[in-house]
Short mmCIF file of C-alpha atoms in Angstrom, two decimals:
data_model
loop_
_atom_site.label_atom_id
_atom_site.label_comp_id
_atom_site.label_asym_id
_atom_site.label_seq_id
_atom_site.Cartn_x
_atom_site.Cartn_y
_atom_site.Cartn_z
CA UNK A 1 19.24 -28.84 52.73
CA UNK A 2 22.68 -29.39 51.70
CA UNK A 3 22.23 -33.10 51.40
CA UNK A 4 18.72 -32.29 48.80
CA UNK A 5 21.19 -29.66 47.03
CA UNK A 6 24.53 -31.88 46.45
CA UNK A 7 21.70 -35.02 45.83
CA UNK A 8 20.34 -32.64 42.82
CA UNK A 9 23.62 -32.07 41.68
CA UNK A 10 24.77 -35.64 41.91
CA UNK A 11 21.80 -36.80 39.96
CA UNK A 12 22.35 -33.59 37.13
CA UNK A 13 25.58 -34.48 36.77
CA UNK A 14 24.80 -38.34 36.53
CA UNK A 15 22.50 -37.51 33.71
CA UNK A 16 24.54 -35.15 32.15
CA UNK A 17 27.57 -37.72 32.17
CA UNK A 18 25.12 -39.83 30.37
CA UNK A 19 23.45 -37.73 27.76
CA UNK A 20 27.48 -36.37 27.06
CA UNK A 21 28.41 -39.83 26.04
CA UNK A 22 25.18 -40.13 24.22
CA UNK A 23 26.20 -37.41 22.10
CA UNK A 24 30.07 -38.37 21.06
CA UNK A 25 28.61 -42.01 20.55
CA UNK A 26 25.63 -40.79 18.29
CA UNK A 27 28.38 -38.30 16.53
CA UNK A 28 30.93 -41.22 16.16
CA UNK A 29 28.42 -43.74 14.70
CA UNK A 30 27.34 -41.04 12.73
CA UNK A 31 28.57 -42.56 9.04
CA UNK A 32 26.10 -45.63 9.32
CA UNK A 33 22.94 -43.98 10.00
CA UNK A 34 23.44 -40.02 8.67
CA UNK A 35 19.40 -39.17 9.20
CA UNK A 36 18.32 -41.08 11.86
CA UNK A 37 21.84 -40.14 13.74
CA UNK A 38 21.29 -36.58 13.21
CA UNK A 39 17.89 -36.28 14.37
CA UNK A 40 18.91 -38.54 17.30
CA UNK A 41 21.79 -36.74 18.28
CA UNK A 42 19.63 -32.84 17.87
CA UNK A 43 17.12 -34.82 20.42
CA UNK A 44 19.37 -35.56 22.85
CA UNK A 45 21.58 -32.25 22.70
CA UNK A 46 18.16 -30.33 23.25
CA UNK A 47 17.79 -32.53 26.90
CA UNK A 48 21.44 -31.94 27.53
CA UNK A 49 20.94 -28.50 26.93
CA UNK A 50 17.98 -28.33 29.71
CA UNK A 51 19.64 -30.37 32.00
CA UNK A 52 23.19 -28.48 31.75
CA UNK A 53 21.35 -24.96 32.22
CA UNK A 54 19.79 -26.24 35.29
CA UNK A 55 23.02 -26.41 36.94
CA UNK A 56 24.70 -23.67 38.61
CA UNK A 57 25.54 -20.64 36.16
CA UNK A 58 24.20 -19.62 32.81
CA UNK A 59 22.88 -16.22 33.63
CA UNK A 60 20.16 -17.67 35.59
CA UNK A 61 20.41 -15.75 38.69
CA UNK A 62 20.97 -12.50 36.74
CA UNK A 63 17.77 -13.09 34.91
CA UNK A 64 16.00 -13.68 37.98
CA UNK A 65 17.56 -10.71 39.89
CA UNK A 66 16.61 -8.77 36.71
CA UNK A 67 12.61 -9.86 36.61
CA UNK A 68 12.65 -9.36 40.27
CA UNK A 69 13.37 -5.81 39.71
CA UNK A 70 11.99 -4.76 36.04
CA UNK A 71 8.74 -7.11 36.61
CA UNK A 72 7.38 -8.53 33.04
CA UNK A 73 5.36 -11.51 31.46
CA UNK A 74 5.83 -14.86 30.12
CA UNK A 75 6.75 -13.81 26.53
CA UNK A 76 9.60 -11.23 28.06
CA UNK A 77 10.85 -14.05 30.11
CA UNK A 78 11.10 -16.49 26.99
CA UNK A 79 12.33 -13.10 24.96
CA UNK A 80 15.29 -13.18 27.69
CA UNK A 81 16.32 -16.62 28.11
CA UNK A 82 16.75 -16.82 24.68
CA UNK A 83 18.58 -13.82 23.96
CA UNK A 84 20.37 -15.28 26.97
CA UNK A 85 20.72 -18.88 24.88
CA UNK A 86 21.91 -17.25 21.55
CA UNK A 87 24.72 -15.21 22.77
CA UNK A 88 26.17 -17.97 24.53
CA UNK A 89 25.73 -20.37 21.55
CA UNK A 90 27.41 -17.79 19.04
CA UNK A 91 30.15 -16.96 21.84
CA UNK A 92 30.70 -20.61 21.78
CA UNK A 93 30.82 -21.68 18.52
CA UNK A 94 32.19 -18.42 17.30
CA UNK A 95 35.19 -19.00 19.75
CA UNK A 96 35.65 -23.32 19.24
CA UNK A 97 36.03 -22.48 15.42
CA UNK A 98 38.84 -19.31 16.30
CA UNK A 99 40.62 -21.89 18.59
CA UNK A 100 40.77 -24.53 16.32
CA UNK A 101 41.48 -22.89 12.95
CA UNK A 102 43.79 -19.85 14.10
CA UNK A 103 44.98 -20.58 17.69
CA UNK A 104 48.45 -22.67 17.66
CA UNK A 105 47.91 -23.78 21.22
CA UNK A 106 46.78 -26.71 23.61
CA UNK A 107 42.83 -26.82 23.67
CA UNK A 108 42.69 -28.00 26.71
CA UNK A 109 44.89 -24.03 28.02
CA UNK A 110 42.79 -22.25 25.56
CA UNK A 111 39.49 -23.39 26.72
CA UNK A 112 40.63 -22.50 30.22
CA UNK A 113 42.08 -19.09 29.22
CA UNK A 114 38.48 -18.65 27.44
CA UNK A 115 36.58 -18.94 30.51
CA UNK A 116 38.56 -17.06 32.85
CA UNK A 117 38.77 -14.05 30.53
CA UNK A 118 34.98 -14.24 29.61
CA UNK A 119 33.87 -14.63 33.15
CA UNK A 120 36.40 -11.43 33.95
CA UNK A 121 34.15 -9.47 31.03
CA UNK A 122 31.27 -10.70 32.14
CA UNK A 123 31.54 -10.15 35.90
CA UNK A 124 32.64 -6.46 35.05
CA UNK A 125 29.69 -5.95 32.55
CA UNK A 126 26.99 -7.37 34.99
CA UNK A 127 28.09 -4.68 37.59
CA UNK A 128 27.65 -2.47 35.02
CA UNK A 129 24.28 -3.45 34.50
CA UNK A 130 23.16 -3.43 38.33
CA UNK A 131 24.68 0.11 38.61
CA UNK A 132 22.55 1.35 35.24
CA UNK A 133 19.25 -0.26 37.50
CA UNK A 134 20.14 1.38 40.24
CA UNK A 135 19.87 4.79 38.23
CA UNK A 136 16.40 3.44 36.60
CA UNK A 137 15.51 2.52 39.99
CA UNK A 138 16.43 6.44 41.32
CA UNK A 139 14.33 7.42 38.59
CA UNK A 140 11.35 5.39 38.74
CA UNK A 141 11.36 6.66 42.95
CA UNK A 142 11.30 10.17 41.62
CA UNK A 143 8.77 9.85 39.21
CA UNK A 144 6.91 7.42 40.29
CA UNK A 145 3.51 8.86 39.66
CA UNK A 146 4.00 8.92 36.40
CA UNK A 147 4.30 6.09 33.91
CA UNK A 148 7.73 4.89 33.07
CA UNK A 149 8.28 3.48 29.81
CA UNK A 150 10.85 0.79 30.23
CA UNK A 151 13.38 0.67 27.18
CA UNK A 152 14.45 -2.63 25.71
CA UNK A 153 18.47 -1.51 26.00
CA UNK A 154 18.57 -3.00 29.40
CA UNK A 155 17.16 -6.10 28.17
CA UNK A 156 20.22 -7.05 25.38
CA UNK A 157 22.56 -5.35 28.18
CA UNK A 158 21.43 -8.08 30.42
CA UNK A 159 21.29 -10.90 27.53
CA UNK A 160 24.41 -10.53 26.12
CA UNK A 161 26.64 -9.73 29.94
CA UNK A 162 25.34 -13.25 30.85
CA UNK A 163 25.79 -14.73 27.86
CA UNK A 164 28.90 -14.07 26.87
CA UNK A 165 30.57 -16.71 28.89
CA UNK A 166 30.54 -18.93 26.03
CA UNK A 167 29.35 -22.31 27.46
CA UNK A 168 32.28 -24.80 28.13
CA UNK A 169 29.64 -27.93 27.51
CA UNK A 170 28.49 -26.49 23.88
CA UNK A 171 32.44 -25.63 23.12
CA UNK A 172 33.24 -29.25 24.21
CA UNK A 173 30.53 -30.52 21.64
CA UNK A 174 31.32 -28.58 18.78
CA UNK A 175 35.21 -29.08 18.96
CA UNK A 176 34.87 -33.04 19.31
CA UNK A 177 31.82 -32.38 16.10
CA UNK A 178 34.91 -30.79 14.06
CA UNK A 179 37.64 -32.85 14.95
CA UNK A 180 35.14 -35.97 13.74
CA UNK A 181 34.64 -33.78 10.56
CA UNK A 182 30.99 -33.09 11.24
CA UNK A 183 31.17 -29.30 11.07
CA UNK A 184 27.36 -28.65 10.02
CA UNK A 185 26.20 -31.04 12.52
CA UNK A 186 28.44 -29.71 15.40
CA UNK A 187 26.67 -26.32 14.79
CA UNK A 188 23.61 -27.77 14.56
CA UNK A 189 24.16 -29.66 17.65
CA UNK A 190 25.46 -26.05 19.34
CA UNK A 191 22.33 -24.35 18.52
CA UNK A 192 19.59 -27.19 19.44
CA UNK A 193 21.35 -27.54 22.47
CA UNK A 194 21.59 -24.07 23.20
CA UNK A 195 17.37 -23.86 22.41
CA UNK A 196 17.58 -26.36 25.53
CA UNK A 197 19.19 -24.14 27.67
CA UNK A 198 17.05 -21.31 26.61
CA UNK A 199 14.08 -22.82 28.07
CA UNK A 200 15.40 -23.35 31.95
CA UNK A 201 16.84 -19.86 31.89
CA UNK A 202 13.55 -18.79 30.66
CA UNK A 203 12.19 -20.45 33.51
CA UNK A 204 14.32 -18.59 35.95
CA UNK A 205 12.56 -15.71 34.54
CA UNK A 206 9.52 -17.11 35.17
CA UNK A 207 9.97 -17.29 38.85
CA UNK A 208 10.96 -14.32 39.12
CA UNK A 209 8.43 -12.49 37.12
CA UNK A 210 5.63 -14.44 39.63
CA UNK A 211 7.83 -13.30 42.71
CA UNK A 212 8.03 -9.52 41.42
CA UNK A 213 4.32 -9.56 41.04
CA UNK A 214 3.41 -10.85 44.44
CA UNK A 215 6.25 -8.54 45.99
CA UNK A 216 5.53 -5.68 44.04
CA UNK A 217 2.18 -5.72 44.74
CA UNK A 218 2.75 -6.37 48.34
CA UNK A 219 5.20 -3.54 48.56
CA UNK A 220 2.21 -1.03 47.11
CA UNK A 221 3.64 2.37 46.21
CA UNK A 222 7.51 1.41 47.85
CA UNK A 223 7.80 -0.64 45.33
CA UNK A 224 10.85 0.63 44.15
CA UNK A 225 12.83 -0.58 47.12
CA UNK A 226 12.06 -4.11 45.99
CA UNK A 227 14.22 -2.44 42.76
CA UNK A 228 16.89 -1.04 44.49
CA UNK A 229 17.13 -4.12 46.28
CA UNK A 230 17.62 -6.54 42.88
CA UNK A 231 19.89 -3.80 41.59
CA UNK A 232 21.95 -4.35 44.17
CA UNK A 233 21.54 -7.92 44.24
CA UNK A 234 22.89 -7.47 41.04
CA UNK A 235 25.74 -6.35 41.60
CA UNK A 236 26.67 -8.40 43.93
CA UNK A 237 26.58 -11.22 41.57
CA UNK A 238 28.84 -9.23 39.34
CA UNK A 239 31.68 -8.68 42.55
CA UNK A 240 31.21 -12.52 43.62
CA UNK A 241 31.38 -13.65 39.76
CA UNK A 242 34.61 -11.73 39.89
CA UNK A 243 36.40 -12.42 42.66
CA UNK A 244 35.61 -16.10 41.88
CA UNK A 245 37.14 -15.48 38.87
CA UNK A 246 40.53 -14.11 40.84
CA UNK A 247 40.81 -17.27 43.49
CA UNK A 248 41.51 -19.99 40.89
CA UNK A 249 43.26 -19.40 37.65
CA UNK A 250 44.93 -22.41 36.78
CA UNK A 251 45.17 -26.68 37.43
CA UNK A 252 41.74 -27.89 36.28
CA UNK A 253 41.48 -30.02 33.38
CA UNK B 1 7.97 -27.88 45.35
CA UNK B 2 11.64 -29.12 46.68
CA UNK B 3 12.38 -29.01 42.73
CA UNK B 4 11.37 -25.00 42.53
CA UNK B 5 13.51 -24.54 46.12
CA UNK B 6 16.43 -26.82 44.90
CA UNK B 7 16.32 -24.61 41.11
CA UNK B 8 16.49 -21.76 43.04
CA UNK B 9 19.75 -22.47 44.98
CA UNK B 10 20.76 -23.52 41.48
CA UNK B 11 20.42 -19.83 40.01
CA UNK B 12 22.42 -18.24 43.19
CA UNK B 13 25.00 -20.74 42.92
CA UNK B 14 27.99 -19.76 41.18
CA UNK B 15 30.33 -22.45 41.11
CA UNK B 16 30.83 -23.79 37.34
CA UNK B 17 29.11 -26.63 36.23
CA UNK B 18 31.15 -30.15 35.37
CA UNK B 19 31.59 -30.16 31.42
CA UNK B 20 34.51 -33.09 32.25
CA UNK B 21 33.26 -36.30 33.72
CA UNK B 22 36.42 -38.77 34.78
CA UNK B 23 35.07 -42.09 36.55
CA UNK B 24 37.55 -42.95 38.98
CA UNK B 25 39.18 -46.34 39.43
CA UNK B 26 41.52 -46.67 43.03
CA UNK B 27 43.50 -49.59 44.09
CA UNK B 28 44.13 -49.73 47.37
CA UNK B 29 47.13 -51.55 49.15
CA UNK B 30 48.95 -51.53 52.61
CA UNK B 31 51.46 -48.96 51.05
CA UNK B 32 49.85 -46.79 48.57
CA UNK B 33 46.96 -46.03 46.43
CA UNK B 34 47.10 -46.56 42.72
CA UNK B 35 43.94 -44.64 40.48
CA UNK B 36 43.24 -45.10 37.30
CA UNK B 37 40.89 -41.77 36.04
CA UNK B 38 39.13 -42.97 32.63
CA UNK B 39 38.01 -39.17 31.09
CA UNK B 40 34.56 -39.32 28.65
CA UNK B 41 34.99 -39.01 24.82
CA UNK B 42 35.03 -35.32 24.39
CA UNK B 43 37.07 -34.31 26.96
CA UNK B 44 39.47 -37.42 25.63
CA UNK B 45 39.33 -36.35 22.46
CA UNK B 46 40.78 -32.85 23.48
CA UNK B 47 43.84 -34.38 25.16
CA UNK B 48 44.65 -36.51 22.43
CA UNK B 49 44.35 -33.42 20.20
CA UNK B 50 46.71 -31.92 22.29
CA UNK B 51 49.48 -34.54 23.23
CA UNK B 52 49.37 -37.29 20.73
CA UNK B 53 51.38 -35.55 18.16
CA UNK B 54 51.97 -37.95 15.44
CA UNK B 55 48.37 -39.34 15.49
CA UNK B 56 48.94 -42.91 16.16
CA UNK B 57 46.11 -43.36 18.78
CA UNK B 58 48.29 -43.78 21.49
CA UNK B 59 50.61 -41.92 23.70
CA UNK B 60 54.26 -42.49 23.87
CA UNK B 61 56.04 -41.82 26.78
CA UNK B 62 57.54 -38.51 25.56
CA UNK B 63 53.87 -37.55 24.30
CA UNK B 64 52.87 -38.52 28.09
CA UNK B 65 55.43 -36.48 29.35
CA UNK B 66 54.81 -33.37 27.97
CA UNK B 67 51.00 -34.41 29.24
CA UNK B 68 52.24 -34.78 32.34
CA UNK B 69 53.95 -31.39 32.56
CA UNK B 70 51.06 -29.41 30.84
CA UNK B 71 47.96 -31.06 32.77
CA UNK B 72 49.00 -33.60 35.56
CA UNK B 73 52.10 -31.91 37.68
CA UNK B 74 49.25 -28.80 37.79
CA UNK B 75 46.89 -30.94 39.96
CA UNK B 76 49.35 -31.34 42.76
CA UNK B 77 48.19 -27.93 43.85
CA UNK B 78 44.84 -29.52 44.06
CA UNK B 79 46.24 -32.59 45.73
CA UNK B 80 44.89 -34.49 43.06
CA UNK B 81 41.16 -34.24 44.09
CA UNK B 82 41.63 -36.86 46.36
CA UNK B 83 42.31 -36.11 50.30
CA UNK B 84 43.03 -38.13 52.93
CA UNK B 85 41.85 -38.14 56.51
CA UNK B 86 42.47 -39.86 60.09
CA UNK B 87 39.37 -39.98 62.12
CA UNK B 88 37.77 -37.33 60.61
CA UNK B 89 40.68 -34.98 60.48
CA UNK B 90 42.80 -34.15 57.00
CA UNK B 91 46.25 -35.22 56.30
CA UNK B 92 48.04 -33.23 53.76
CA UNK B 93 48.05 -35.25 50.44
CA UNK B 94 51.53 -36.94 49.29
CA UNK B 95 53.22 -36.20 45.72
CA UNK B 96 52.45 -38.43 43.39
CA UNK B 97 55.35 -40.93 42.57
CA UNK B 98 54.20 -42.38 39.16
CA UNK B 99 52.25 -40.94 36.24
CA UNK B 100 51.58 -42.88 33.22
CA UNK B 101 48.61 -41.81 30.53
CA UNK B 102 46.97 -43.98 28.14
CA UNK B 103 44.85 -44.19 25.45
CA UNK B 104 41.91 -46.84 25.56
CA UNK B 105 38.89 -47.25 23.11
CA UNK B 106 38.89 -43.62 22.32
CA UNK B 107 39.59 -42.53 26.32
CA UNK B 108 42.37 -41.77 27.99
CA UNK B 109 43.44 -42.85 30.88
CA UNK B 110 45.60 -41.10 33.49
CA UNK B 111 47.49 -43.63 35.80
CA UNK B 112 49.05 -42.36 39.56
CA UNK B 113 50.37 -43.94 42.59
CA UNK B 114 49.83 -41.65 45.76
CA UNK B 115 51.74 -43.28 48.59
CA UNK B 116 48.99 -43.59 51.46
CA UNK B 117 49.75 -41.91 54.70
CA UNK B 118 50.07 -43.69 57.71
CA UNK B 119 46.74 -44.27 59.82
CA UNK B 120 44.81 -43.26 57.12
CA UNK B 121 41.06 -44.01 57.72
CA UNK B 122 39.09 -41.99 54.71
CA UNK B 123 39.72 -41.14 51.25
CA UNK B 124 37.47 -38.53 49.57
CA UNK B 125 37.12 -37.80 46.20
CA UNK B 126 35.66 -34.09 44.96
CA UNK B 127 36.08 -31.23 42.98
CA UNK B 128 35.13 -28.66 44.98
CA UNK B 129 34.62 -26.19 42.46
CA UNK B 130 32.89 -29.03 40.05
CA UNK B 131 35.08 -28.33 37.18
CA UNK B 132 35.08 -31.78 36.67
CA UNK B 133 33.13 -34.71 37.92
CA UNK B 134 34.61 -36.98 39.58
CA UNK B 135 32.55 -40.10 39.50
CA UNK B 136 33.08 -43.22 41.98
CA UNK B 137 31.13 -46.49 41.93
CA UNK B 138 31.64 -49.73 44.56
CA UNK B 139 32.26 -51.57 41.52
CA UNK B 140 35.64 -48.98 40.69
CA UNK B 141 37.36 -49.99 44.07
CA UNK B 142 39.95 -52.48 43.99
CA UNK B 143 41.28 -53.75 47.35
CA UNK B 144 44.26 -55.29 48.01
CA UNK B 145 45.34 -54.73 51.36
CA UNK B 146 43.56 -57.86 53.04
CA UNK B 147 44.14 -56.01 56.84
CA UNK B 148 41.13 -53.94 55.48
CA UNK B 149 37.80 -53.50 54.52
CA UNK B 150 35.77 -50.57 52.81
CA UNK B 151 32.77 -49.00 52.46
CA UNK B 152 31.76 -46.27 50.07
CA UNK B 153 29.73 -43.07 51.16
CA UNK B 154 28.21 -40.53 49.66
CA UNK B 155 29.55 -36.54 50.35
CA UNK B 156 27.66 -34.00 50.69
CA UNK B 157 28.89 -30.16 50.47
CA UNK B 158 27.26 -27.04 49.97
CA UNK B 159 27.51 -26.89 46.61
CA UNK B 160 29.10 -29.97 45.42
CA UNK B 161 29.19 -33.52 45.85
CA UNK B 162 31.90 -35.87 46.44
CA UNK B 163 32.55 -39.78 47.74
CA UNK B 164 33.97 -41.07 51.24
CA UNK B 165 35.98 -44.03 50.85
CA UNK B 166 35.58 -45.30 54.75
CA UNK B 167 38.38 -47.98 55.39
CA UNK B 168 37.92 -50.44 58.37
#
């Protein structure tokens, strides 16, 4: 399996490599062909955007964890992933434009800084999350004869502790965008690349909304344990997420 | 359905994604190992943001010195993403002994020797934690030692992948 898995990442990354340089070609010849480079570039930051999410990270697991315990349909699955998509792409953007206009530092520290302290939020908030379904979950046990109405406030709590990690790849894009002096089209880049990465967490969703329905069903009226169970899966993520945050601080590039 | 399985293991995987893609170039000789990493545009364009401080799209050796303290002397923790092994077991990976950077058609370049340990019969190439790819083609090696001969594998780890350089 391992040889399928690092294959799949080899030939992401491959791709990726090649839709990056895509993009800070397209940007660079941008002055000879402003239309048809724009609408070029927006093309190929959407596929970069689908292709980058379906890498490792992004909130993909929590959104699947999340489905697998709260259940839902297609349109809540799109709902999430791009709740998911636009707090990462305002994180990002919001936090390339900070770093270049106000921060006297070397990008290359700051970006890293970024990251660790977002993932140190975000791992914190995510346990925070699994702990607040673990009380729905207690609930829903008690009462389960009755019907519980669900609240959105889990669903933004959900969105915005996975997306706050501001995506390296779209900070990458918009900073080179700037530095070239295309500041509109760096943020329009951000955002149709972010639309990208909506759809394949989306898709995580997906899975796991077909996987609740099966299990739940399966599970008949203990159906809550398959809850408790993706609660704590939850959390889990949150710990790992932050204790992989801990083992390496500094030397990467 | 090997896609859906292989996604899956995609959303419980936690290690970070590459967003840096460096194509690596070694030269390899009886003593040592020279490389040549060639970074893509973007992440280029953020080093030369940072260390080429009068703009004149190039780096002078003080401006590569202070690149060399801030990003390079880092990676020795890391032994350089490059680790060395004697029938199949690791050696510990030697300081580098030269460090030049370089600017070339908007990339930069980061030169280093790494003197090659004795009895040395692999050299891989990975980041672990995929921070940043590091991307090796047969075309990249360079090999000077005429005593040997190579062949390039493929690595595969849990979550990562990597290259062998096999020398015979």
């Amino acid at each position: 399996m391992s040889e399928y898995y690092s294959d799949f990442l080899r030939l992401l990354t491959q791709w990726q490599y090649k839709l990056n340089s895509l993009v800070s070609g397209n940007l660079r010849e941008l002055e000879n062909d402003p239309v048809g480079g724009v609408l070029t570039l927006l093309a190929i930051a959407f596929a970069y955007g689908v292709i980058h999410a379906a890498g490792p990270g992004h909130g993909k697991a929590l959104v699947g964890f999340y489905f697998l315990k709260q259940g839902g349909d297609l349109k809540k699955a799109f709902k999430m992933g791009y709740m998911i998509a636009i707090v990462h792409a305002i994180s990002a953007l919001l936090l390339t434009f900070v770093v270049y206009y106000l921060i006297e530092t070397l990008f290359t520290k700051a970006f890293h800084n970024i990251a660790h302290i977002s993932t140190i939020i975000s791992a914190v908030l995510i346990m925070i999350v699994g702990l607040y379904l673990i009380y729905e979950a207690y609930k829903h046990r008690r009462d389960r004869d009755e019907e519980i109405q669900i609240s959105g406030k889990s669903d933004f709590a959900v969105a915005f502790s996975a997306g706050i990690v501001p995506c390296p790849g779209v900070m990458t894009i918009t900073l080179f965008a700037i530095s070239l002096g295309h500041i509109l089209t760096g943020i329009a880049t951000a955002l149709v690349m972010s639309i990208g990465m909506g759809l394949t967490i989306s898709l995580a969703g997906i899975i796991a909304v077909g996987v609740q329905r099966r299990g739940g069903n399966a599970f008949g009226k203990y159906g809550y344990l398959l809850e408790f169970f993706a609660a704590a899966l939850i959390i889990t993520l949150g710990a790992f997420l932050l204790l992989s945050s801990f083992s390496h601080v500094k030397g990467h590039l | 359905m090997r896609i859906s399985i292989l996604f899956l293991l995609s959303m419980i995987t936690l290690s970070a994604h590459p967003h840096s893609f460096v194509d690596v170039y070694p030269a390899i000789d009886e003593e040592s190992i020279t490389i040549r990493w060639e970074f893509d545009e973007m992440s280029s364009q953020m080093l030369i943001m940072d260390f080429d401080r009068d703009h004149d799209g190039s780096l002078s050796e003080k401006e590569s010195g202070t690149l060399y303290k801030e990003t390079f002397a880092g990676l020795k923790e890391f032994e350089y993403y490059t680790y060395f092994y004697h029938d199949g077991k690791k050696i510990a990976t030697p300081e580098s002994d030269s460090f030049m950077a370089s600017i070339e058609e908007y990339k930069v370049n980061f030169y280093f020797t790494l003197p090659r340990p004795e009895g040395t019969t692999e050299i891989r190439f990975y980041d672990e934690e995929m921070f940043t790819a590091y991307l090796l083609k047969k075309a990249f090696i360079k090999m000077t030692d005429k005593s040997r001969s190579f062949e390039l594998k493929k690595l595969d780890g849990d979550y990562f992948f990597g290259y062998i350089l096999e020398l015979r």
